[in-house]
Structure formats: C-alpha cells, structure tokens
XYZ file of C-alpha atoms in Angstrom:
531
model
C 0.000 0.000 0.000
C 1.584 3.259 -1.116
C 1.632 6.100 1.359
C 1.577 9.621 -0.079
C 2.799 12.778 1.583
C 0.138 15.407 1.055
C -0.779 18.773 2.427
C -3.178 20.546 4.710
C -3.188 24.362 4.862
C -1.152 25.293 7.923
C 0.677 28.185 9.459
C 3.967 26.357 9.756
C 5.624 28.985 11.917
C 2.811 28.997 14.452
C 2.729 25.220 14.555
C 6.465 24.749 14.993
C 6.374 24.506 18.824
C 3.590 21.936 18.644
C 5.452 19.873 16.071
C 8.764 19.757 17.879
C 10.642 16.453 17.950
C 9.186 14.040 20.437
C 12.376 13.092 22.212
C 12.917 9.498 23.251
C 10.772 6.662 22.003
C 9.523 6.031 25.556
C 8.358 9.632 25.932
C 6.653 9.472 22.546
C 4.888 6.242 23.421
C 3.515 7.704 26.675
C 2.034 10.801 25.010
C -1.547 10.219 23.926
C -2.148 10.055 20.190
C -5.258 12.103 19.462
C -7.574 10.846 16.735
C -10.481 12.805 15.300
C -13.738 11.374 13.974
C -17.069 12.730 12.795
C -18.851 9.752 14.339
C -21.254 10.966 17.003
C -22.287 8.916 20.010
C -25.393 9.850 21.949
C -27.397 8.122 24.661
C -31.098 8.636 23.970
C -34.362 7.003 24.900
C -34.227 4.966 21.685
C -30.488 4.299 22.030
C -29.741 4.088 25.772
C -26.675 1.842 25.439
C -24.536 2.920 22.465
C -21.639 0.578 23.355
C -23.493 -2.469 24.630
C -22.588 -5.398 22.315
C -26.229 -6.499 22.339
C -27.266 -3.110 20.960
C -24.351 -1.581 19.015
C -24.569 -2.179 15.273
C -22.915 0.686 13.425
C -19.328 1.281 12.376
C -18.654 3.999 14.950
C -19.859 2.056 17.982
C -18.150 -1.114 16.803
C -14.899 0.805 16.568
C -15.191 1.566 20.285
C -15.851 -2.094 21.074
C -12.973 -3.356 18.937
C -10.550 -1.470 21.186
C -12.095 -2.540 24.493
C -13.534 -6.045 24.157
C -12.178 -9.337 22.897
C -13.770 -11.854 20.571
C -12.810 -15.482 20.137
C -11.603 -14.729 16.602
C -10.442 -11.606 14.794
C -9.390 -10.605 11.303
C -5.618 -10.525 10.806
C -3.788 -7.284 10.141
C -3.571 -7.682 6.368
C -6.975 -9.293 5.863
C -7.844 -12.882 5.086
C -9.639 -15.522 7.116
C -10.206 -14.997 10.870
C -7.564 -16.165 13.340
C -7.847 -16.855 17.098
C -7.811 -13.920 19.516
C -9.349 -14.753 22.920
C -9.265 -18.357 21.722
C -6.070 -20.343 21.260
C -7.677 -22.390 18.492
C -11.059 -22.766 16.775
C -12.353 -25.094 14.052
C -15.409 -26.822 12.654
C -15.621 -30.362 13.999
C -17.890 -31.740 11.276
C -17.941 -31.723 7.488
C -21.306 -29.957 7.358
C -20.086 -26.757 9.077
C -22.690 -27.091 11.829
C -20.509 -27.545 14.929
C -17.756 -25.067 15.790
C -15.402 -25.643 18.715
C -13.021 -23.156 20.368
C -10.413 -23.538 23.090
C -9.971 -20.462 25.269
C -6.528 -18.974 25.951
C -5.375 -19.690 29.495
C -5.148 -16.928 32.076
C -7.485 -14.433 30.399
C -8.710 -11.563 32.564
C -11.096 -8.669 32.213
C -9.614 -5.210 32.637
C -10.713 -5.101 36.305
C -8.771 -8.298 37.019
C -11.724 -10.697 37.070
C -11.009 -14.031 35.400
C -12.506 -14.520 31.932
C -13.945 -18.018 31.584
C -15.855 -20.074 29.041
C -18.931 -19.341 31.175
C -18.481 -15.648 30.320
C -18.222 -16.494 26.615
C -21.423 -18.549 26.769
C -23.146 -15.794 28.769
C -22.102 -13.089 26.283
C -23.365 -14.913 23.201
C -26.615 -16.048 24.809
C -27.186 -12.518 26.146
C -27.253 -11.033 22.626
C -29.701 -13.739 21.559
C -31.925 -13.252 24.612
C -32.066 -9.448 24.474
C -32.649 -9.614 20.706
C -32.687 -5.855 20.377
C -34.426 -4.585 17.230
C -31.495 -2.289 16.456
C -28.809 -4.737 17.485
C -26.614 -7.320 15.727
C -28.596 -10.383 16.790
C -28.990 -11.477 13.160
C -25.275 -12.301 13.052
C -25.700 -14.870 15.828
C -29.261 -16.010 15.107
C -28.114 -19.267 13.500
C -26.762 -20.513 16.837
C -28.929 -23.307 18.225
C -27.114 -24.038 21.493
C -23.860 -23.075 23.202
C -22.119 -25.828 25.138
C -19.140 -25.553 27.469
C -16.773 -28.477 27.999
C -14.516 -28.299 31.028
C -12.671 -25.079 31.831
C -11.451 -24.191 28.368
C -13.678 -25.479 25.567
C -16.856 -24.054 24.105
C -18.909 -25.527 21.268
C -21.402 -23.699 19.093
C -24.081 -25.934 17.589
C -25.642 -24.227 14.574
C -29.169 -24.600 13.211
C -27.909 -24.708 9.630
C -24.469 -25.075 8.025
C -22.581 -21.789 7.933
C -19.012 -21.547 6.660
C -19.039 -17.817 7.514
C -19.529 -18.432 11.255
C -15.840 -17.775 12.133
C -16.225 -14.308 10.589
C -19.277 -13.650 12.757
C -17.378 -14.652 15.887
C -14.824 -11.991 14.923
C -17.410 -9.177 15.056
C -18.243 -7.075 18.145
C -21.613 -8.854 18.211
C -19.628 -11.693 19.806
C -17.785 -9.445 22.277
C -17.002 -11.209 25.529
C -18.322 -9.338 28.578
C -18.202 -10.043 32.317
C -21.335 -11.787 33.545
C -20.768 -10.174 36.965
C -21.107 -6.708 35.389
C -23.689 -7.102 32.598
C -27.342 -8.091 33.042
C -28.283 -11.055 30.853
C -31.706 -9.703 29.924
C -31.170 -5.931 29.982
C -28.989 -3.445 28.117
C -26.306 -1.530 29.989
C -27.216 2.156 29.947
C -24.669 4.830 29.169
C -21.196 4.726 27.687
C -19.330 2.325 29.981
C -17.604 -0.727 28.511
C -16.099 -3.574 30.540
C -14.036 -6.011 28.524
C -10.691 -7.719 28.076
C -9.539 -5.926 24.922
C -6.248 -4.122 24.336
C -7.514 -0.905 25.961
C -9.695 0.320 28.774
C -11.936 3.274 27.896
C -12.902 6.364 29.882
C -15.754 8.381 28.403
C -16.007 12.171 28.620
C -19.687 13.023 28.190
C -21.562 16.299 27.754
C -25.335 16.580 27.322
C -25.546 12.792 26.887
C -23.084 12.931 23.994
C -19.622 11.425 23.987
C -17.103 14.235 23.542
C -13.952 12.195 24.015
C -13.042 8.547 24.569
C -9.685 7.963 26.246
C -8.195 4.545 25.541
C -5.458 3.421 27.926
C -3.374 0.271 27.479
C -4.989 -2.598 29.370
C -2.320 -4.235 31.574
C -4.414 -7.419 31.758
C -4.766 -7.846 28.004
C -3.690 -11.197 26.606
C -4.098 -11.662 22.885
C -2.090 -11.508 19.694
C -2.434 -7.755 19.043
C 0.749 -5.718 19.481
C 0.146 -2.241 20.899
C 2.374 0.530 19.555
C 1.150 3.140 22.037
C 0.126 3.537 25.669
C -2.819 5.876 25.184
C -5.113 7.140 22.406
C -7.822 9.781 22.599
C -10.744 9.636 20.167
C -12.440 13.024 19.827
C -15.773 13.547 18.112
C -16.259 16.549 15.807
C -19.460 18.029 14.425
C -18.189 17.913 10.851
C -15.159 17.255 8.685
C -14.179 20.935 8.506
C -13.970 21.243 12.297
C -11.853 18.087 12.381
C -9.651 19.485 9.601
C -9.063 22.675 11.603
C -8.102 20.638 14.664
C -5.483 18.761 12.646
C -4.175 21.989 11.143
C -3.706 23.717 14.507
C -2.219 20.662 16.190
C -5.054 19.675 18.530
C -5.284 16.214 16.951
C -2.716 13.931 15.326
C -4.921 11.837 13.058
C -8.058 12.589 11.059
C -10.199 9.573 10.220
C -13.863 8.860 9.541
C -14.986 10.804 7.613
C -13.003 13.168 5.389
C -15.021 15.153 2.851
C -14.397 14.816 -0.903
C -13.289 18.465 -1.011
C -10.724 17.872 1.725
C -9.299 14.840 -0.033
C -9.034 16.730 -3.335
C -7.368 19.665 -1.606
C -4.880 17.476 0.264
C -4.047 15.565 -2.886
C -3.156 18.764 -4.727
C -0.943 20.493 -2.163
C 1.842 18.229 -0.877
C 3.477 19.181 2.421
C 5.929 17.581 4.791
C 3.666 18.149 7.774
C 0.593 16.032 6.978
C 0.247 12.725 5.174
C -2.894 11.454 3.461
C -3.207 7.691 3.173
C -5.610 6.145 0.676
C -6.805 2.637 1.472
C -9.095 0.191 -0.303
C -12.578 0.196 1.155
C -15.746 -1.866 1.083
C -18.205 0.870 2.058
C -21.309 0.981 -0.121
C -24.205 3.434 -0.366
C -27.702 2.578 -1.505
C -31.350 3.525 -1.506
C -33.712 1.151 0.254
C -37.486 0.830 0.088
C -40.312 0.031 2.451
C -41.975 -2.247 -0.077
C -45.285 -2.119 1.837
C -45.580 1.644 1.455
C -48.216 2.500 -1.197
C -45.873 4.886 -3.044
C -43.265 2.209 -3.825
C -45.207 -1.017 -3.309
C -45.394 -1.560 -7.074
C -41.934 -2.730 -8.106
C -42.390 -0.844 -11.401
C -41.755 2.389 -9.467
C -38.523 0.987 -8.062
C -37.491 -0.385 -11.457
C -38.137 2.982 -13.081
C -35.878 4.657 -10.526
C -33.197 2.073 -11.291
C -33.566 2.909 -14.978
C -32.924 6.646 -14.668
C -30.510 7.187 -11.764
C -27.100 8.166 -13.105
C -24.504 6.736 -10.723
C -21.570 8.170 -12.663
C -22.961 11.692 -12.306
C -23.291 11.149 -8.552
C -19.792 9.831 -8.055
C -18.053 12.337 -10.321
C -20.138 15.344 -9.313
C -20.288 14.717 -5.576
C -17.472 12.384 -4.564
C -14.862 12.776 -7.305
C -12.174 10.090 -7.259
C -13.212 8.851 -3.809
C -16.103 6.723 -5.110
C -17.089 4.615 -8.107
C -20.503 3.522 -9.433
C -21.867 0.281 -8.011
C -24.350 -1.962 -9.818
C -24.822 -4.607 -7.141
C -25.039 -4.936 -3.372
C -21.731 -6.839 -3.502
C -18.728 -4.539 -4.133
C -16.567 -5.042 -7.193
C -13.579 -6.125 -5.090
C -15.453 -8.998 -3.408
C -15.506 -12.428 -5.055
C -18.947 -13.194 -6.464
C -19.721 -9.639 -7.617
C -21.698 -9.212 -10.826
C -23.069 -6.003 -12.410
C -26.668 -7.169 -12.218
C -28.268 -3.706 -12.248
C -26.261 -2.581 -15.259
C -27.013 -5.848 -17.052
C -30.737 -5.301 -16.549
C -31.114 -1.521 -16.937
C -28.010 -0.340 -18.803
C -27.305 3.390 -19.061
C -29.875 5.856 -17.634
C -32.896 5.844 -19.961
C -36.012 7.941 -19.338
C -37.972 6.266 -22.144
C -37.332 2.840 -20.672
C -38.511 4.060 -17.267
C -41.644 5.617 -18.780
C -42.464 2.325 -20.496
C -42.045 0.360 -17.256
C -44.434 2.690 -15.429
C -46.946 2.802 -18.284
C -47.128 -0.979 -18.660
C -47.706 -1.312 -14.923
C -50.479 1.301 -14.983
C -48.635 3.671 -12.645
C -49.724 7.317 -12.922
C -47.000 9.902 -13.267
C -45.426 11.915 -11.847
C -44.836 9.556 -8.913
C -44.640 11.609 -5.715
C -41.867 10.515 -3.333
C -39.779 11.806 -0.433
C -36.196 10.551 -0.201
C -34.929 10.499 3.379
C -31.291 10.708 4.410
C -29.297 11.205 7.594
C -27.501 14.520 8.012
C -24.744 13.534 10.440
C -23.686 9.925 9.914
C -22.018 9.428 6.540
C -20.106 12.610 5.881
C -20.498 15.991 4.250
C -21.327 14.727 0.752
C -24.647 13.105 1.668
C -26.823 16.220 1.328
C -25.337 17.050 -2.071
C -25.824 13.446 -3.174
C -29.529 13.611 -2.386
C -29.906 16.968 -4.107
C -28.405 15.283 -7.183
C -30.783 12.313 -6.894
C -33.746 14.660 -6.565
C -32.749 16.600 -9.684
C -32.102 13.440 -11.719
C -35.500 11.962 -10.892
C -37.474 15.195 -11.297
C -35.797 16.059 -14.598
C -37.363 12.947 -16.142
C -40.869 14.317 -15.552
C -41.807 10.871 -14.240
C -41.248 11.722 -10.579
C -42.095 14.514 -8.166
C -39.402 14.076 -5.543
C -38.647 15.942 -2.357
C -35.801 15.186 0.054
C -35.582 15.374 3.836
C -32.518 15.134 6.067
C -32.708 13.976 9.686
C -30.155 13.447 12.454
C -29.084 9.808 12.835
C -30.506 9.543 16.366
C -33.974 10.136 14.883
C -33.418 8.763 11.396
C -32.462 5.195 12.303
C -35.381 4.487 14.703
C -37.868 5.963 12.214
C -36.404 3.903 9.364
C -36.576 0.705 11.410
C -40.220 1.417 12.241
C -41.089 1.690 8.545
C -41.843 5.414 8.589
C -39.879 6.101 5.387
C -40.879 4.830 1.949
C -37.455 5.551 0.425
C -34.284 6.182 2.390
C -30.536 6.267 1.953
C -28.101 4.217 3.999
C -24.470 3.201 3.935
C -23.012 -0.174 4.752
C -19.636 -0.908 6.266
C -19.321 -4.698 6.201
C -19.207 -6.758 9.361
C -16.772 -9.053 7.576
C -15.328 -9.164 4.025
C -17.422 -11.947 2.525
C -20.226 -11.669 -0.081
C -22.613 -13.156 2.487
C -22.350 -9.948 4.490
C -23.578 -7.851 1.569
C -26.599 -10.089 1.062
C -27.928 -11.559 4.326
C -28.095 -8.277 6.333
C -30.508 -6.881 3.743
C -32.451 -9.929 2.601
C -32.443 -12.638 5.283
C -34.787 -12.925 8.259
C -34.240 -10.441 11.135
C -32.309 -8.235 8.739
C -30.585 -4.908 9.388
C -33.199 -2.939 7.458
C -36.214 -4.565 9.109
C -37.561 -4.679 5.567
C -40.924 -6.229 4.709
C -39.417 -7.543 1.469
C -38.984 -11.316 1.610
C -37.916 -13.509 -1.292
C -38.373 -17.192 -0.503
C -35.801 -18.358 -3.047
C -33.141 -16.152 -1.496
C -33.964 -16.943 2.135
C -34.709 -20.651 1.901
C -32.356 -21.773 -0.846
C -29.668 -19.378 -2.045
C -28.324 -18.017 1.266
C -28.247 -21.469 2.943
C -26.696 -22.950 -0.200
C -23.936 -20.314 -0.222
C -23.128 -20.941 3.438
C -22.484 -24.625 2.891
C -19.458 -23.788 0.730
C -16.250 -23.846 2.784
C -14.439 -22.686 -0.337
C -16.111 -19.312 -0.753
C -15.391 -19.234 -4.481
C -17.794 -22.169 -4.836
C -20.608 -19.957 -3.541
C -20.313 -17.535 -6.476
C -23.188 -18.997 -8.493
C -25.588 -18.651 -5.542
C -24.605 -15.030 -5.053
C -25.003 -14.280 -8.754
C -28.603 -15.520 -8.612
C -29.250 -13.383 -5.524
C -27.901 -10.279 -7.262
C -30.065 -10.907 -10.337
C -33.201 -11.266 -8.183
C -32.385 -8.024 -6.364
C -31.950 -6.211 -9.690
C -35.347 -7.480 -10.843
C -37.273 -6.730 -7.625
C -35.276 -3.674 -6.456
C -35.885 -3.858 -2.683
C -32.597 -1.933 -2.523
C -30.884 0.185 -5.162
C -27.050 0.243 -4.927
C -25.437 3.567 -5.831
C -21.692 3.626 -5.214
C -18.673 2.052 -3.571
C -16.160 4.192 -1.702
C -12.504 4.372 -0.862
C -11.290 5.367 2.580
C -8.709 7.866 3.736
C -6.804 8.810 6.866
C -4.822 12.042 7.292
C -2.115 12.215 9.946
C 0.864 14.205 11.120
C 4.110 13.020 9.588
C 5.468 11.719 12.908
C 2.588 9.283 13.406
C 3.470 5.738 12.385
C 1.213 2.836 11.441
C -1.338 5.074 9.717
C -1.564 2.697 6.751
C -2.918 0.050 9.162
C -5.285 2.353 11.088
C -8.284 1.104 9.071
C -8.712 -2.284 7.482
C -10.797 -2.930 4.353
C -13.957 -3.280 6.453
C -13.334 0.180 7.997
C -12.450 -1.297 11.383
C -10.440 1.210 13.400
C -7.212 -0.361 14.710
C -5.855 2.198 17.149
C -3.193 -0.170 18.451
C -1.340 0.181 15.137
C -0.629 3.884 15.690
C 2.687 4.998 17.137
C 4.629 8.205 17.544
C 7.977 8.529 15.813
C 10.520 11.337 15.675
C 9.538 14.434 13.661
C-alpha cells in the first residue's frame, strides 16, 4: 500500500512549537495520540446503550468495542480468514459446518482483574440472543442453536444450519465477551461504559448525553495476539469534517479519520506538504437507496425499477465524490468475489424512455410523488449534495415529483426501522469481508433494514446454499442468482462504492494500518515517531 505525503493548509511557523521532535521513544509512546472522527455517540431514549454489544450495530460504535472487548476470533492485520484472539484455536468439527469448537486462551482476565472463563463467553453470546434488540446485531448470531461448554477451556457452538461464515461472525463485536458479573443477561447496559478484556480500557467524557472524548489506555491485563504501539489514544468527536480538519491543522489532533469530505481529499491531494500525510486505502463501504416495499408509493416494483432505470450513478460519483467513489451496480462490491453487475445488465445506461415504459405498462400514474430520506450527520459531508443530485435526476425525467428530507441519525435510524420512510438512503460498512455480508443483512430474516421484502428463493435456498461452501469461491453462483433477483425486484438500489482515507501528522506511524478494508479502526497500530 503506497503512502503519499500530502498537504493541509497550515501556518507552519505557528505550529512549529507543537510539532517539535518528540524526544525518546519512551516519551513518545507515553504521550496520547489524538484521533479525530465525525462519528457521534449519543445516549437517547431509543439508544440508551450505544456501546453495549447487544445493541451496538454501526461502524462507529463497533470501533469503540474493537478497542475494548475481545472476541474469540479476529481478522488478521492484512486481511484474510479470521484467526484466534481470545481463543487459542477454533475449528469446525464436522464436514457440514454445523458444529464449531473453540479452546480459550489460558489466564485471560477482564480489565478489572476478574477471570474470563468459558462461562463468560457462553453468557455473552446467549445474552445477545436473549435481548434480541431490534437495532442490534442479533442477526449475526441467530443461526446458533445451542452453546455448550466443555470443562474449563472449551466451548462448542451448535448451529441450526451449516454456515461456513460463522468464524467471521465470531470476529465481530456482536460476539464481544463481557463479564457476567457486570452485565445483566436480559437488559442493556445504559450509558457509555464498557467492561471487557480488549487491548484498551476506555474512559468516556460526556456532555449533554453525547460522547465528547473517549480515552483509551493500554490494558495491563490484556492477553491476545495484538501488538500495541502506544500507551494511550484519545478519540475526539467533531461536528463535521471541517472542524476536524481545523483541529489537525492547529495541532489539537494527530490523526483525522472517519470521515473526510471529498473536497478535503481533493485539496490534500493537490498540495503536498511535509507536515501532513494522506493515506488512501481500499474500502468496502457501499451506499444505496432502500425501500419500504409495503408503502403504497413504492409497493409496485415498477416504481422501483423505473428509478433504477434513470438514476445516473456516474454523475453522482463524479459530481459529488470525485475520485473517492465509483458507481456500483450490485449490493456486492466489485472487489469482493462473487460480484456481478446485475443492475447494469438489466437496466443499462440511464434511460427515461425505458422508465416511462415500465411505469406505463404497470399502470402507474406519473409523476410519482416521493420523499427521499437521508441522515444529516452519519455518513459525511457529501450526503446532502448526493440527495440533491438524486432529486434533480429523478425530477428532470418528468416521471417523478421528488422531495428530500434530512434527519439526524438519532432520529433517522429508529424511524427507518419502524417503517416510517418509503425511500431512504443508507451506507453499509461490512461486518466481515465476505459476499454473504452484503446479502444476508438486507435480505435474510431479522435483517438490518427490518424490511418487509422477503424472497423465498433467497432466504430458503440461495443463502443457505452459499453458506455450505467452505471454499467461498464455490458460492459464487448462488450469489449471482441473488444479485439478479435483487436487480429485478429492487428492494434496494445500490449507488456507489467508496474508498477510505486517513490524514495524519508526519510523525505518526502505522497510519496505513489504522483502518482495514472493512473500515475497522485499529488504534493499536498507531505509534509516535521522531519528527
């Protein structure tokens, strides 16, 4: 991965005292590395426990849990199949991929010194299944039939159906191991506290029920295979990318991560400087429109097909996101095995006449009146402009009468889950880098969208069929059929796939590993070198 040295506007003379050489490596390691993010964390009536593993199911909250809790498995630094973390070894014990056995590392402890046992692992998994929060990640673990402990070190997961992707699911924060003496098995833990056995402990600084700063301190009781390159990291939340940019420029933060705006990335790319480095990394983030297929305005799939026929993805990516995004014609990104351009194959280039014919043959009166909903504070600065572009594209056809409405994430997500929006925009950062995770969360039972759309062929045949394949390349034909069905029915409409970027001061090391392809934040990789 090539690392470029790029620029941020800065008053070098004024910043010189801040950017002085760090001295010895020990002194540098002890000084907190400050990381900025536009992720916002708020405790509300609908979201009382942002960092409870039974509730948390968004990239920002998971990035807190990945620093503070352990899972039996985790994804290795450079990607690939999961490897043991809290476990010393894990494997399927049958040829059908229905029984998965793990052996726990010896001597594990929670950050408060309490012993971590297989009973805690069993408790943690069963707790997510019992709470079964509507907004939570229970769907990732829903295929577990029973959890069995054997002696002091072994735990066996008996699955309802074969699932070769189960090791990936055990590597997600949904399977975070928590202390049964601290967490209630049937109730969420209110507030921002996290008790785990991960590489860091976390202290939350809260104002008006919002997390202002999370301070991660090296956990002396941590035992796992992650190597920490620092003693302390602070994660600070900013209202927008510009405020975060200013903080990096004036030296208040060392690293700028999720989410940089397209304008910032273009500006940094054009003005190289020795003081700030911009790192481009491959990403698997996707953006899409989704539909409440029971809503009268979009219940007829002809309406959804007509939208698919006229939306110009290239105009969105080039006009709004520049080189940071590329058009996407499937739920599965182009860089994931099994991808096929199903939407392009079916609809081709934007065509108003084709859309008009689809609507006419279905007896749909035009213009079709719709409101497109989006969140104002969750996916970055380009979202509003993207929806203005979508509105113009649809209205310019004369076939639609579209309005748009932006809402804060704390209100947007509960309303979307309750089915209050007919059409809405969401992003997806994968739980794990497998095609299954771009299909099941949207189309299987208990899905992320809480969608009323249900295709029996997908749920009963194609998803189970794909999960029986230990060699994931052998599942490609099943995923191709799924993608073709989605293009025909349009319960979701994929728009684009993004890259990801991190900007950091030149003396910060490990920046190229700060995010993996699934956008998991890996704060332990960051270190402080000599300026």
